[in-house]
Amino acid sequence: MQNSISEKEQFEKIPTILYPDADAACTILATEIRELIEARDAEGKKSILGLATGSTPTRLYRELIRLHREGLSFANVITFNLDEYYGLEPDHPESYSRFMREQLFDHINIPKANTHVPDGLVGRHEVFEYCQKYEQKIEDVGGLDLQILGIGRTGHIGFNEPGSSRDSLTRLVNLDALTRRDAARDFLGVENVPRYAITMGVGTILKARKVVLMAWGEGKAEVVASAIQEPPVDSLPASFLQGHPNVRFLVDNSASNALTRVRHPWLVGSVNWNPRNIRKAVTWLSGKVGKPILKLVDEDYSEQGLAELLTEHGPAYELNILVFNDTQHTLTGWPGGKPHSDDTHRPERANPHPKRALIFSPEPQDDLLGLGGTLHRLIDQGHEVTVAYLTSGNLAVPDADAIKATELILDAAEVAGDTETGETRFAHKVQDQLRNKEQFSLDTPEIRRLKGMIRRGEARAACLQCGLPIERIRFLDLPFYEKGRYRQFMPTDDDESVVATLLNVIQPHQVYLTGNLADPSSVQALGFKIVESALNKAKASPWFSDCFLWLYRSADREWNIHELDMSVPLSPDELANKVKGIYQHQTQRNQTPMAGQGGEVWKLAEAADREIACKFDALGLAEYEAIEGFQRHQ
Ligand code: F6R
């Protein structure tokens, strides 16, 4: 689904191609790499590739491995990686050297001597010379034919953080605080993330004959748009790519969200004025000119680039009323539908009542963050609610909490006067394993079990806070999570069949799900895909035709008002109750990537819900304390 470059991209200073998802983009890029390798082979030359690590290129590497299995040879390929954490052994689970072996090199026929990843252990005094030699090695083989890049939320490419100059070369650098926080999950805590790294410079990257940057997921949308559309500045190193003669950005739908052609398409060209786009334009206009919807006049529309809309659907008065009513109709205190009432303009059907609602939470706590208030409402209004936790979430529990839990088991045994039980043996075993655990090594199955139990306890307490009886909770412990680690999960059909079985047992009238716009390697995005594909297979089941699918979002994902199909207002008490529920997830207070970006996660959730209410207020709709938003998924 390649869009040709046209006047639509006039704001964009780097050729940018939108793909429906990361897989589609990676298939095309892998083919391009195959063609490069084959063309170079035919000329009797080596292909020189610059490679990246992280979540972004994993799909590309899987595709290259697939092509290798189909016959593509990497015998004449030489690779140079962008960067490596400084101070990490090459076998450290988070070292980029190990990443490359596990994700690519061990699965293709590239000679080891042809692969280069900066050495994170080179001594401080030798670093300068080492980096110069790295540059020289690239020069010696004739320079990079193609450099693959991801982009960090700071705008870094490689580890060239804000402040890096356009001419910078391979060197030792400090990592930005945001970059370290983004890596905190992988390193099991921000304190374990190295402070330094060796990275190719911006200048090194710009010397490559071709550069392709990939970005997936909504979390990258803002930085991608700035890099492509804003003037190049050293506070956003990726923007220096604008000067490169052969560069391309590949983005999935969600990472393209902040590009002008997507966010404000009327500023770029002609628009298909469907109801969603009309709402998008009018709510944007209201914010832009600082007036409530019903006070917008024709001049506001024409002066802000919406003359076409005015001509097709105006005058302003008509448009204002249309969008005001549409937005008003999304508001409901009855997320399961209001029984015995006219539901023509309500987001949910009145019947059947009560409904069976099934809430999928990728990890424990996503549910509370996204819809803690709505969950409470659904239960209060008599619906049969089930919360299903897709994964155990055990990877996000600090060791200290596991130790506390073992002590509790042992104390309880002592109180019971029986210290030689299966439980105490289990607790002692876990204590031994934790004591002998090396930094960053994987948890044993027993430790993971215990950590999973801790999260179950927290999830139960949180659900109770929202009024959900604990027998209505399902812990699915999907296998992909139990077998994997962050960024490297590989779901299989087994995951889908667990979800499919639950769907068939519950036969829900409503399904709540999240993660559709998330980074494709995140638990949220993988969870979404698994549920979606189980739902797709259920399409023929009679219950499916009477089931509404509702998308919700975690605290770090902002809703725009035009995206909402159902907006559930929360009273101050309901908001406070939701926060208490989130608070039950005690092990998570400092664990989520969001924590640290301005407070604990419950504060972010509270602020996000209040923010939606403020947006409604500013549009001239009713003023509420807080609102949880939902979009109907077709
Ligand atoms: C990795 C690298 C970094 C990453 C960037 C995005 O070698 O140089 O610039 O590309 O941090 O990371 P992910 O892909 O994990 O979102």
CSV table of C-alpha atoms and ligand atoms in Angstrom, one decimal, residues 51-58 61 81-85 96 99-100 147-161 179 182 186 199 205 214 216 220 487 519 521, ligand 1:
chain,number,residue,atom,x,y,z
A,51,LEU,CA,22.0,-2.1,11.3
A,52,ALA,CA,20.0,-1.1,14.3
A,53,THR,CA,18.6,-2.9,17.3
A,54,GLY,CA,15.6,-2.4,19.6
A,55,SER,CA,12.0,-3.3,18.9
A,56,THR,CA,11.7,-1.6,15.6
A,57,PRO,CA,13.8,-3.8,13.3
A,58,THR,CA,12.8,-7.2,14.8
A,61,TYR,CA,15.2,-9.4,10.7
A,81,ASN,CA,25.7,-1.9,14.0
A,82,LEU,CA,24.9,1.6,15.1
A,83,ASP,CA,25.6,1.3,18.8
A,84,GLU,CA,26.1,-0.6,22.0
A,85,TYR,CA,25.6,0.2,25.7
A,96,TYR,CA,23.1,-5.1,21.4
A,99,PHE,CA,20.5,-9.0,20.4
A,100,MET,CA,22.0,-9.1,17.0
A,147,GLN,CA,21.7,2.3,6.9
A,148,ILE,CA,18.6,1.0,8.8
A,149,LEU,CA,17.4,3.2,11.6
A,150,GLY,CA,14.8,3.3,14.3
A,151,ILE,CA,14.0,6.5,16.2
A,152,GLY,CA,13.9,7.2,19.9
A,153,ARG,CA,11.2,9.3,21.5
A,154,THR,CA,13.9,11.9,22.1
A,155,GLY,CA,14.5,12.1,18.4
A,156,HIS,CA,17.7,10.1,18.6
A,157,ILE,CA,19.1,8.0,15.8
A,158,GLY,CA,21.6,5.5,16.9
A,159,PHE,CA,22.3,7.0,20.4
A,160,ASN,CA,22.7,10.5,19.1
A,161,GLU,CA,20.7,12.2,21.7
A,179,THR,CA,15.9,7.1,26.7
A,182,ASP,CA,12.2,3.8,27.9
A,186,ASP,CA,14.1,-4.3,29.6
A,199,THR,CA,27.3,5.2,18.9
A,205,ILE,CA,24.9,7.9,9.3
A,214,MET,CA,11.3,2.8,10.4
A,216,TRP,CA,5.9,1.9,14.5
A,220,LYS,CA,6.6,7.6,18.0
A,487,ARG,CA,10.5,-6.8,23.0
A,519,ASP,CA,4.2,-0.4,19.5
A,521,SER,CA,6.2,-5.5,19.9
B,1,F6R,C1,19.2,1.0,18.3
B,1,F6R,C2,19.2,2.4,18.1
B,1,F6R,C3,18.1,3.3,18.7
B,1,F6R,C4,16.7,2.7,18.5
B,1,F6R,C5,15.7,3.6,19.1
B,1,F6R,C6,14.3,3.1,19.0
B,1,F6R,O1,20.3,0.4,17.7
B,1,F6R,O2,20.1,2.9,17.6
B,1,F6R,O3,18.2,4.6,18.0
B,1,F6R,O4,16.5,2.6,17.1
B,1,F6R,O5,16.0,3.8,20.4
B,1,F6R,O6,14.2,1.9,19.8
B,1,F6R,P1,13.0,0.9,19.6
B,1,F6R,O7,13.1,0.4,18.3
B,1,F6R,O8,13.2,-0.1,20.7
B,1,F6R,O9,11.7,1.7,19.9
